Coordinates of C-alpha atoms in Angstrom, one line a residue:
X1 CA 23.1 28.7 9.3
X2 CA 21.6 27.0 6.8
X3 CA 23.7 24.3 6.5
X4 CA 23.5 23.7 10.3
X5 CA 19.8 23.2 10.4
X6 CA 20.1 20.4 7.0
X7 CA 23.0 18.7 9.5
X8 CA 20.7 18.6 12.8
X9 CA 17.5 17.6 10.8
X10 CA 19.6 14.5 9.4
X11 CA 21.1 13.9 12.9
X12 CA 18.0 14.0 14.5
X13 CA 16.1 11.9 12.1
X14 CA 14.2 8.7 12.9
X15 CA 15.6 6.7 9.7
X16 CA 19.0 7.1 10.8
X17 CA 17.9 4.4 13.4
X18 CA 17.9 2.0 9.8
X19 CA 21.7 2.1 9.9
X20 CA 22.4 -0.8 11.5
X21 CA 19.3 -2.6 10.6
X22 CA 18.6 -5.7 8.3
X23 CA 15.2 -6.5 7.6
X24 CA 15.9 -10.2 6.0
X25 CA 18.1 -10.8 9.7
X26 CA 15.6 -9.5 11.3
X27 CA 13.0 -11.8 10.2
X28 CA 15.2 -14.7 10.0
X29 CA 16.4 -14.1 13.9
X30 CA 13.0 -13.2 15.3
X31 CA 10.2 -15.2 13.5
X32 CA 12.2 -18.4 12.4
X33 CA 9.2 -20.9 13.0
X34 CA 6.4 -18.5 13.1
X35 CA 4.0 -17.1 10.9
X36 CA 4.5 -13.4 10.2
X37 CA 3.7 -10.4 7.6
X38 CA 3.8 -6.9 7.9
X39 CA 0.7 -5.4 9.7
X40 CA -1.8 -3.6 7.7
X41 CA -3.1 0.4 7.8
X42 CA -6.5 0.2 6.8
X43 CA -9.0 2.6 4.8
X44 CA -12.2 2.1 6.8
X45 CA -15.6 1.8 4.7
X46 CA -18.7 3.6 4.2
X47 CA -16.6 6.9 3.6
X48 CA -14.9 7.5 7.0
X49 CA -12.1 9.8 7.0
X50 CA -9.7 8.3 9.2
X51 CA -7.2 5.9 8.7
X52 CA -6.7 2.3 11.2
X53 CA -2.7 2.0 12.1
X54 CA -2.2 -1.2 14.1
X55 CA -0.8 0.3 17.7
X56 CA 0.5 -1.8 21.1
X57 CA -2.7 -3.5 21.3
X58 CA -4.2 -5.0 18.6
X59 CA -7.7 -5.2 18.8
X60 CA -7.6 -1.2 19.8
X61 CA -5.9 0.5 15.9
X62 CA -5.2 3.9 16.4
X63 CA -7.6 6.5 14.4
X64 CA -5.9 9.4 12.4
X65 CA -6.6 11.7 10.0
X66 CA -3.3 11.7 8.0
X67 CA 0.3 10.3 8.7
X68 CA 3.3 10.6 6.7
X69 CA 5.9 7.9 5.8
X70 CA 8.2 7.1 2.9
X71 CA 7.4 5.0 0.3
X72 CA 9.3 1.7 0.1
X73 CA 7.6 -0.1 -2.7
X74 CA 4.7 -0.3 -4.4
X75 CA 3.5 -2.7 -6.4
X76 CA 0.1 -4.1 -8.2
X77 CA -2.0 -6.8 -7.0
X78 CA -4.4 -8.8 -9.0
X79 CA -6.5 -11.9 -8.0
X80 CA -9.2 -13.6 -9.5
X81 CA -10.8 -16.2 -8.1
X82 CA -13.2 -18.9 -9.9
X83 CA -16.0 -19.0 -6.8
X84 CA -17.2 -16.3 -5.1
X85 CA -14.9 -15.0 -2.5
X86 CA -16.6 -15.1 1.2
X87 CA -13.6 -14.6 3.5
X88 CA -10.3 -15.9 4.5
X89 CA -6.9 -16.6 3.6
X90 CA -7.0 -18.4 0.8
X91 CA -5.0 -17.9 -2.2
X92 CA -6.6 -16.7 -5.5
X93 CA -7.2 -19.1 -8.6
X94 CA -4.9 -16.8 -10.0
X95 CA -2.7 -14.0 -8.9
X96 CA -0.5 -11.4 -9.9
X97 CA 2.2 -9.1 -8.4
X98 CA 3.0 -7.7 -11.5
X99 CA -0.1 -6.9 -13.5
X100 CA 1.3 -8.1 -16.7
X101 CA 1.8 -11.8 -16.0
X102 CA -0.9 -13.4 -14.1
X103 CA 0.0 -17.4 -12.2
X104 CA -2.4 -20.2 -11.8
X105 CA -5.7 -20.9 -13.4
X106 CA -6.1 -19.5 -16.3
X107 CA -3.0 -17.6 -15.6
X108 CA -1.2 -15.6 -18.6
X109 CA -1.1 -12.2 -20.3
X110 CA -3.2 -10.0 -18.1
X111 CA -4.3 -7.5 -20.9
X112 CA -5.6 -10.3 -22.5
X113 CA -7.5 -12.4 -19.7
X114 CA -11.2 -11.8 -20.0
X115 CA -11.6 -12.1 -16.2
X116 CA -9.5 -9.3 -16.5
X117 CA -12.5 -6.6 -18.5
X118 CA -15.3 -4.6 -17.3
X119 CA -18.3 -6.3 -17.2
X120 CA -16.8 -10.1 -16.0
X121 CA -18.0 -9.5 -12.8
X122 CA -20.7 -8.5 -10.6
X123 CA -21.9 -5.1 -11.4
X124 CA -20.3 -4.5 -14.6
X125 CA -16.8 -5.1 -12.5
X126 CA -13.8 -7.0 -13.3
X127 CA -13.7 -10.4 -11.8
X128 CA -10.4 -9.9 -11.5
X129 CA -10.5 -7.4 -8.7
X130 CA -7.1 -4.9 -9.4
X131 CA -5.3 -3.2 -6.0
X132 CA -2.4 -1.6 -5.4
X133 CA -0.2 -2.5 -2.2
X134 CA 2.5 -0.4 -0.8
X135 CA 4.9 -0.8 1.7
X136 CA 5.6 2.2 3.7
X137 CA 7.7 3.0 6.6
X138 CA 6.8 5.7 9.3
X139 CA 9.2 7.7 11.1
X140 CA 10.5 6.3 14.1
X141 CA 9.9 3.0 13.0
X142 CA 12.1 0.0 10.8
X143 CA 9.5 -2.1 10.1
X144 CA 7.2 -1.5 7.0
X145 CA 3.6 -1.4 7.0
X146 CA 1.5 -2.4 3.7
X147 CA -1.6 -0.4 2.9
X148 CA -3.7 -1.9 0.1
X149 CA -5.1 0.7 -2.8
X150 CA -8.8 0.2 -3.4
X151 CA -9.8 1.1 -7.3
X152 CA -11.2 4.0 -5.9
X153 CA -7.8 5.8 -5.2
X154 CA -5.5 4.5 -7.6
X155 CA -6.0 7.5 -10.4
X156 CA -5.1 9.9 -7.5
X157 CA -2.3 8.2 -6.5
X158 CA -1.2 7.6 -10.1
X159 CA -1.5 10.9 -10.5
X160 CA 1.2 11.7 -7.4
X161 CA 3.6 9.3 -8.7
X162 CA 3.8 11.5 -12.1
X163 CA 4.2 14.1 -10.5
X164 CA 7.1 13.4 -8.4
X165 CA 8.7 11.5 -11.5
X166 CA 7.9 15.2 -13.6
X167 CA 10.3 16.3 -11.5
X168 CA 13.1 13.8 -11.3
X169 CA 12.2 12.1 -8.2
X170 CA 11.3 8.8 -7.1
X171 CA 8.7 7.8 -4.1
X172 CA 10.8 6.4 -2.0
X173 CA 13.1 9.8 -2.1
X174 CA 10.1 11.8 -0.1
X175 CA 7.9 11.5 2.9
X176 CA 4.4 11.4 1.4
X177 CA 1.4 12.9 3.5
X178 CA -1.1 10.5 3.1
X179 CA -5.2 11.5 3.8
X180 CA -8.7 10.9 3.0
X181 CA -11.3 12.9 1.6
X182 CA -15.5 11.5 1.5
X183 CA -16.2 10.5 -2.1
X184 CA -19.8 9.1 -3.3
X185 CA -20.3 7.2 -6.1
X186 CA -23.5 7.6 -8.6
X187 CA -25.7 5.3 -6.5
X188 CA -25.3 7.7 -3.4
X189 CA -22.9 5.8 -2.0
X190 CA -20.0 7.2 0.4
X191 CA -16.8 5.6 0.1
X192 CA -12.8 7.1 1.2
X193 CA -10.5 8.2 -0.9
X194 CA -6.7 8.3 -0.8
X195 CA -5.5 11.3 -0.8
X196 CA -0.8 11.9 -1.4
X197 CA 1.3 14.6 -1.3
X198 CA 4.4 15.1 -0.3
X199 CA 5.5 16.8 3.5
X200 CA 9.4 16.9 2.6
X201 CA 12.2 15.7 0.9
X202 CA 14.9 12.8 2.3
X203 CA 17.9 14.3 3.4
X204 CA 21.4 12.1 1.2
X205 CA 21.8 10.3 4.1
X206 CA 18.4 9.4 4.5
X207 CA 17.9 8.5 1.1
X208 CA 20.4 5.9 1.3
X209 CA 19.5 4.1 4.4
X210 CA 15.6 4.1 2.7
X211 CA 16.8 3.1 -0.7
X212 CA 18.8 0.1 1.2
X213 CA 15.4 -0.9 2.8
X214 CA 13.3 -0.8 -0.4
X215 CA 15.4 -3.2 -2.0
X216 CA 15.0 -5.7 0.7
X217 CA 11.2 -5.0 0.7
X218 CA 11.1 -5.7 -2.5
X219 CA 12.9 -9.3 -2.4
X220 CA 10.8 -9.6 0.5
X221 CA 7.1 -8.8 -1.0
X222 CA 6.7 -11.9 -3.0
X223 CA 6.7 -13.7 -0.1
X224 CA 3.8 -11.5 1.5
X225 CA 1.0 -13.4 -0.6
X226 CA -2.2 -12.9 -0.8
X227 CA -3.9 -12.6 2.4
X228 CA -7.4 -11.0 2.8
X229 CA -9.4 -9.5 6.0
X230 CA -12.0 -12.0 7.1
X231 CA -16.0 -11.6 6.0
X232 CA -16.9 -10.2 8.7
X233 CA -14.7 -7.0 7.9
X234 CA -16.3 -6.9 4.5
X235 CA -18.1 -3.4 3.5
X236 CA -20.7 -3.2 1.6
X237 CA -19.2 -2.5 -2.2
X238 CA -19.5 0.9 -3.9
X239 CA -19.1 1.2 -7.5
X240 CA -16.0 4.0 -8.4
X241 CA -17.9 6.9 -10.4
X242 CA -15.3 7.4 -12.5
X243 CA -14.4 3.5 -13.7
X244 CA -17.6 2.1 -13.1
X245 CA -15.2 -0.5 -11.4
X246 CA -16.7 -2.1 -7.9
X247 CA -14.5 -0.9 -5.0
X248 CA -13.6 -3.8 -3.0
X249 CA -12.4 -4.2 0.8
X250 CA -8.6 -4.1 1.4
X251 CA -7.0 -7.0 0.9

């Protein structure tokens, strides 16, 4: 009986739809000409609880609580940039997609750049502002979404990743639960933080239409760039209690 249940639960799955999907013909087919990216879940600011998943209409996100979705990729983002950033699109004086190598002015080692430390920036911050963006893909769907890491969050989710690698997995081989939970910082200050565990394994068969995807995403994620929510999206910044690092809207 057992057996049976692992058999339906794979034939009933969503990702089996990824069988006979390519994201790079996808893209290629659909948006030759146009401008396109993945579209972004967003952690709102001042501490709110619930998430903003782009739905049919854009200007109306859905509001939830928690969703689940598998891990494609993750990656870090760095970018530093020499004025003041007020908004917009435009690429960062330097940038990095690795956190060790950082391209364009200075550009370098990134342990080493000084825009890189505590206390370059306002508030005792980094002028380099440090995020982590990850590419995850919902149930029922085949095209990634990227949600953006404030500082705030990336201890707990560092924290997750050991502890599916403690036990020989990777993130891409689970559907993570992700949530929020109301932090403040030492200035009284309410901001959101991620909050990852895992709601259940990938079936074999799952795991290696996913495992197809993520190495597409990852090809595919150099060429996301930079992009940034407009100024007038900007929250007020919150310092992270436990860095001292400001927490910065989501890129």
């Amino acid at each position: 009986m057992k057996n049976e249940n692992k058999a339906l639960a794979t034939t009933n799955s969503a990702f089996m739809a990824l069988k006979d999907f390519n994201l790079n013909d996808a893209l290629s087919e659909e948006l030759s000409g146009l401008s396109g990216s993945f579209e972004r879940i967003k952690i709102p600011a001042g501490g709110m609880t619930v998430f903003e998943i782009p739905g049919e209409n854009p200007d109306s996100p859905e509001t939830v609580k928690e969703f689940s979705a598998v891990i494609l990729h993750h990656h870090p983002l760095y970018a530093y940039y020499t004025d003041k950033y007020t908004g917009g699109s435009n690429p960062p004086d330097c940038g990095s997609f690795d956190g060790v190598i950082g391209e364009g002015t200075p550009g370098g080692d990134c342990t080493k750049c000084p825009y890189n430390k505590f206390g370059s920036g306002e508030n005792g911050a980094k002028a380099c502002k440090n995020r982590r963006r990850i590419y995850l893909l919902r149930e029922g769907e085949i095209f990634p979404m990227i949600l953006s890491l404030p500082t705030g969050s990336l201890k707990d989710f560092t924290r997750y990743i050991m502890r599916l690698l403690s036990k020989g997995k990777k993130s891409n081989a689970v559907v993570t639960k992700f949530a929020l939970k109301k932090a403040t910082n030492n200035s009284g200050i309410a901001y959101s933080k991620a909050q990852f565990s895992v709601d259940r394994d990938l079936t074999a068969e799952e795991y290696a239409l996913i495992s197809g995807l993520t190495e597409q995403v990852k090809t595919f994620s150099t060429r996301v760039g930079y992009d940034t929510e407009p100024a007038a999206d900007t929250p007020a910044v919150n310092v992270d209690p436990e860095t001292g690092e400001v927490i910065e809207p989501l890129a």
